[in-house]
Coordinates of C-alpha atoms and ligand atoms in Angstrom, one line a residue:
M149 CA 16.9 -29.7 114.0
S150 CA 14.8 -30.2 116.9
L151 CA 15.4 -33.1 118.8
N152 CA 13.1 -35.5 119.4
I153 CA 11.8 -36.7 123.3
V154 CA 10.0 -38.4 124.7
A155 CA 8.5 -37.8 127.9
G156 CA 7.0 -39.5 131.4
N157 CA 4.7 -37.4 133.5
W158 CA 3.9 -39.7 136.2
K159 CA 2.0 -37.0 138.2
M160 CA 0.6 -38.3 141.4
N161 CA 1.6 -41.5 141.2
K162 CA 4.5 -43.8 142.4
N163 CA 5.4 -43.8 146.8
A164 CA 9.4 -43.7 146.6
A165 CA 9.3 -47.8 146.0
E166 CA 7.0 -48.5 143.5
T167 CA 9.1 -45.6 142.1
A168 CA 12.3 -47.5 142.1
Q169 CA 10.2 -50.4 140.8
L170 CA 9.6 -48.5 137.2
L171 CA 12.2 -47.0 136.8
G172 CA 14.4 -50.6 137.2
E173 CA 12.1 -51.5 134.4
I174 CA 12.6 -49.3 132.2
V175 CA 16.1 -48.7 131.9
N176 CA 15.6 -53.2 131.9
Q177 CA 13.5 -52.5 128.5
M178 CA 15.2 -49.3 127.4
P179 CA 15.3 -49.8 123.3
S180 CA 19.3 -48.9 122.6
G181 CA 20.0 -47.3 119.4
K182 CA 16.9 -44.5 119.4
E183 CA 17.5 -41.1 118.7
V184 CA 15.3 -39.8 121.1
E185 CA 16.1 -38.4 124.3
V186 CA 14.0 -40.3 127.3
I187 CA 12.7 -38.2 130.8
I188 CA 10.9 -39.4 133.3
A189 CA 9.1 -37.0 136.0
P190 CA 8.4 -38.4 139.0
S191 CA 6.5 -36.4 142.7
F192 CA 8.6 -34.4 143.9
V193 CA 9.7 -36.0 147.0
N194 CA 11.3 -38.9 144.8
L195 CA 13.3 -36.8 142.3
S196 CA 16.4 -36.7 144.6
Q197 CA 16.2 -41.1 144.5
A198 CA 16.0 -41.0 140.8
V199 CA 18.8 -38.5 139.9
Q200 CA 20.4 -41.3 142.2
Q201 CA 19.5 -44.4 140.6
L202 CA 19.6 -42.8 136.3
E203 CA 22.7 -41.5 136.9
H204 CA 24.9 -44.1 134.8
T205 CA 21.4 -43.9 132.2
N206 CA 20.8 -41.3 129.0
I207 CA 17.6 -40.7 131.0
Q208 CA 16.6 -37.3 131.9
V209 CA 14.4 -36.6 134.9
A210 CA 12.4 -33.1 135.0
A211 CA 10.0 -32.2 137.6
Q212 CA 6.0 -31.9 137.7
N213 CA 5.7 -28.3 138.3
M214 CA 7.9 -25.2 140.0
H215 CA 7.2 -22.2 142.3
Q216 CA 8.0 -18.8 140.3
A217 CA 9.8 -17.5 143.7
E218 CA 13.1 -17.5 144.9
G219 CA 12.2 -18.5 147.6
G220 CA 10.0 -17.8 151.1
A221 CA 6.6 -17.9 152.6
Y222 CA 5.6 -20.4 149.8
T223 CA 4.1 -22.7 152.5
G224 CA 4.4 -26.3 150.6
E225 CA 5.8 -24.7 147.7
I226 CA 9.5 -25.9 145.6
S227 CA 11.7 -24.1 144.2
A228 CA 14.1 -23.8 141.2
S229 CA 17.6 -23.5 143.7
M230 CA 15.8 -26.6 145.3
L231 CA 15.2 -28.6 142.5
T232 CA 19.1 -28.1 140.7
S233 CA 20.3 -28.5 143.7
V234 CA 19.2 -32.6 143.6
G235 CA 19.6 -32.7 139.6
V236 CA 17.4 -31.8 138.2
Q237 CA 17.5 -29.9 135.0
T238 CA 13.6 -29.9 133.3
V239 CA 10.5 -28.4 134.5
I240 CA 7.8 -28.9 132.7
L241 CA 5.4 -25.9 132.9
G242 CA 1.8 -24.8 132.3
H243 CA 0.3 -29.2 132.7
S244 CA -3.5 -28.5 131.6
E245 CA -4.0 -30.0 135.2
R246 CA -2.3 -27.5 137.1
R247 CA -4.1 -24.7 135.0
Q248 CA -7.6 -26.1 135.7
Y249 CA -7.1 -27.4 138.9
F250 CA -4.3 -25.4 140.7
G251 CA -5.5 -22.0 139.0
E252 CA -2.4 -20.9 137.0
T253 CA -2.6 -18.3 134.4
D254 CA -0.2 -17.1 131.7
G255 CA 0.6 -14.6 133.8
N256 CA 2.3 -16.3 135.9
L257 CA 3.6 -18.9 134.2
A258 CA 5.5 -16.3 131.9
N259 CA 7.7 -15.7 135.2
K260 CA 7.8 -19.2 136.1
V261 CA 9.7 -19.9 133.0
D262 CA 11.8 -16.4 133.4
T263 CA 12.5 -18.3 136.9
A264 CA 13.9 -22.0 135.8
L265 CA 15.7 -20.3 132.5
K266 CA 17.7 -17.9 135.5
H267 CA 18.5 -21.0 137.3
N268 CA 20.0 -22.9 133.5
M269 CA 16.8 -24.6 133.3
R270 CA 15.2 -26.5 130.5
V271 CA 11.2 -26.1 130.5
I272 CA 8.7 -28.1 129.1
F273 CA 6.1 -26.3 128.2
C274 CA 2.5 -27.3 127.9
I275 CA 0.3 -25.8 125.1
G276 CA -3.6 -26.7 124.9
E277 CA -7.7 -26.0 124.6
L278 CA -10.6 -27.4 126.0
L279 CA -13.2 -29.1 123.5
E280 CA -15.3 -26.7 124.2
Q281 CA -12.4 -24.3 122.2
R282 CA -12.2 -27.0 119.8
Q283 CA -15.9 -26.7 119.6
N284 CA -16.0 -23.7 118.8
K285 CA -13.2 -23.2 116.8
Q286 CA -10.9 -21.0 118.7
H287 CA -8.0 -24.3 119.2
F288 CA -5.7 -22.4 116.9
N289 CA -6.0 -19.3 119.2
T290 CA -6.6 -20.5 122.7
V291 CA -2.8 -22.2 121.5
E292 CA -2.1 -19.1 120.2
Y293 CA -2.2 -17.5 122.9
Q294 CA -0.9 -19.4 125.4
L295 CA 2.4 -19.1 123.8
R296 CA 2.4 -15.1 123.6
D297 CA 1.8 -15.3 126.6
G298 CA 3.5 -17.6 128.5
L299 CA 6.8 -17.5 126.4
F300 CA 6.6 -14.3 123.2
H301 CA 8.9 -11.8 126.5
L302 CA 11.6 -14.3 125.8
Q303 CA 14.8 -12.9 123.9
K304 CA 15.2 -14.9 120.2
Q305 CA 18.4 -17.4 122.2
D306 CA 16.6 -18.2 124.9
W307 CA 14.3 -20.6 122.6
Q308 CA 17.3 -23.4 122.8
H309 CA 16.0 -24.0 126.5
I310 CA 12.2 -24.6 125.5
V311 CA 10.2 -27.5 124.9
L312 CA 6.3 -26.9 123.5
A313 CA 4.2 -30.3 124.3
Y314 CA 0.9 -29.3 122.6
E315 CA -1.9 -31.1 124.7
P316 CA -5.2 -31.6 123.5
V317 CA -6.9 -31.3 127.4
W318 CA -10.2 -33.6 126.1
A319 CA -7.9 -35.9 124.8
I320 CA -5.6 -36.1 128.3
G321 CA -6.5 -39.7 130.1
T322 CA -9.2 -39.4 128.2
G323 CA -8.6 -42.8 126.1
E324 CA -9.5 -40.2 123.4
T325 CA -6.4 -38.8 121.0
A326 CA -5.8 -36.1 118.3
T327 CA -5.4 -38.3 115.5
A328 CA -2.5 -37.5 113.5
A329 CA -3.7 -35.2 111.0
Q330 CA -5.0 -32.9 113.7
A331 CA -2.3 -32.5 116.0
Q332 CA -0.3 -31.9 112.8
E333 CA -2.1 -29.4 111.6
M334 CA -1.3 -27.7 115.2
H335 CA 2.9 -28.2 115.0
A336 CA 2.1 -26.5 111.9
F337 CA 0.7 -23.6 113.5
I338 CA 1.9 -23.6 116.2
R339 CA 5.3 -23.1 113.8
E340 CA 4.5 -21.3 112.3
V341 CA 3.5 -18.3 114.9
I342 CA 7.0 -18.9 116.6
A343 CA 8.7 -18.4 113.2
K344 CA 6.6 -14.8 112.7
S345 CA 8.1 -14.2 115.3
F346 CA 11.6 -15.5 116.6
G347 CA 12.5 -16.9 112.9
E348 CA 12.1 -19.7 110.8
A349 CA 15.0 -21.1 112.7
T350 CA 13.8 -21.0 115.9
A351 CA 10.9 -22.4 115.3
Q352 CA 12.0 -25.0 113.3
N353 CA 14.2 -26.4 116.9
V354 CA 12.4 -26.1 118.7
S355 CA 11.1 -30.0 119.9
I356 CA 7.2 -29.9 120.0
L357 CA 6.1 -32.9 122.0
Y358 CA 2.4 -34.4 121.3
G359 CA 0.3 -35.1 124.3
G360 CA -2.2 -36.9 124.6
S361 CA -4.1 -40.4 125.5
V362 CA -1.2 -41.4 123.3
K363 CA -0.4 -45.2 123.4
P364 CA 2.4 -47.9 121.5
D365 CA -0.3 -48.8 118.9
N366 CA -1.3 -45.4 118.7
A367 CA 2.6 -43.2 118.9
K368 CA 3.7 -44.6 115.8
E369 CA 1.1 -42.3 113.7
I370 CA 1.0 -39.3 116.1
F371 CA 5.1 -39.6 116.0
S372 CA 5.4 -39.9 112.2
Q373 CA 4.1 -36.3 111.4
K374 CA 6.6 -34.2 110.1
D375 CA 6.7 -31.2 113.3
V376 CA 5.9 -33.8 116.0
N377 CA 8.9 -34.2 117.5
G378 CA 8.2 -36.9 120.3
G379 CA 5.4 -37.2 122.8
L380 CA 4.5 -36.0 127.3
I381 CA 3.1 -39.3 127.7
G382 CA 1.0 -39.7 130.8
G383 CA -0.8 -42.8 131.4
A384 CA 0.9 -45.4 129.3
A385 CA 5.0 -44.0 131.1
L386 CA 3.2 -45.8 134.2
S387 CA 4.0 -49.2 131.9
A388 CA 7.4 -49.9 131.5
A389 CA 6.0 -51.7 128.4
D390 CA 3.6 -50.1 127.1
F391 CA 6.8 -46.4 128.0
V392 CA 9.7 -48.2 126.4
A393 CA 7.5 -49.5 123.8
I394 CA 6.0 -46.1 122.7
I395 CA 10.3 -44.5 122.6
D396 CA 10.4 -47.1 120.6
A397 CA 7.8 -45.8 118.0
V398 CA 9.8 -42.9 117.4
E399 CA 11.5 -42.5 114.2
Ligands
PGA28 P1 -2.5 -39.3 129.6 O1 -1.8 -37.9 130.1 O2 -1.0 -39.9 128.6 O3 -2.8 -40.1 130.4 O4 -3.4 -38.4 128.6 C1 -0.8 -37.2 129.3 C2 -0.4 -36.3 130.0 O5 -1.2 -34.9 131.0 O6 1.0 -35.7 130.1

C-alpha cells in the first residue's frame, strides 16, 4: 500500500526568521491522528535550522534540489552529502521550475536520482506536461518519457525510495487545478506504465502525489481519488492554516 504524503515546497520564499515562524505555526496547528506523512522543503540556507526545529515532531525536511556530483568545482551548487550531513534525507528532483528555468534535462535528472539513492536519500520526482502538450494530446506520452528517462534505469528495489509528484505545468501557481478526474486518469496511467516494467506490487506501492494549485477547498476531492496519495503544495504551503487544512483533507 502506498503511503499518504503531503509535502510543502516553499520555493524561493521565507528568510530565516520567517521560516522559524511558519514552522512554529504549522507544528502548533498540526492535526493529530492522521495517516499522513508531512514533508516541508524550505530553502537550502534554512534546512539546517528547520531540521533542528522539527526534531521532536513527525514532520520531515526535504531539499528542493541537489547537484549530481559528489563534490568539486560547481560554484553555487549543493551536494547529497551536504544535505545528509545536516539531517536532510529527502530531495525534490525535476520540479518543472528547475526543468524550465534552469535547464534540467531528463539525463541529468537520472544522474541526480542515482546520486541521491547512493546516499540513501528518498527522492520526490516531479513529472508533468505543459499546456500545449495537453492540448495536443501529448500529455500521456510526455509523462511516460519523463518517467522512463528519469527513473526506468533503476532496479526494482530502488523504487521504495521514490515518491512521484504529477504536476501538470499549466496548473502550477496558476490557480487552475486539474480536475480530480484528470488527476486520477494520469495517476492510474503512471501506475500502469510502472507495472509493465517493474511489476504490479512496485506500481501499487509507490506514492503518487498531485501538485498544481492544491488549496484547502479542492484538496479533499483530489485526494479522494483512488490513485492519488496526497499532494505537493506550493503557494498554499506558505500559510500554516491552509497547509494544515490540506493535510486534514487526506482521508
Ligand atoms: P502551487 O505549486 O501549489 O503553487 O501550484 C505546486 C508546486 O510547484 O509544487
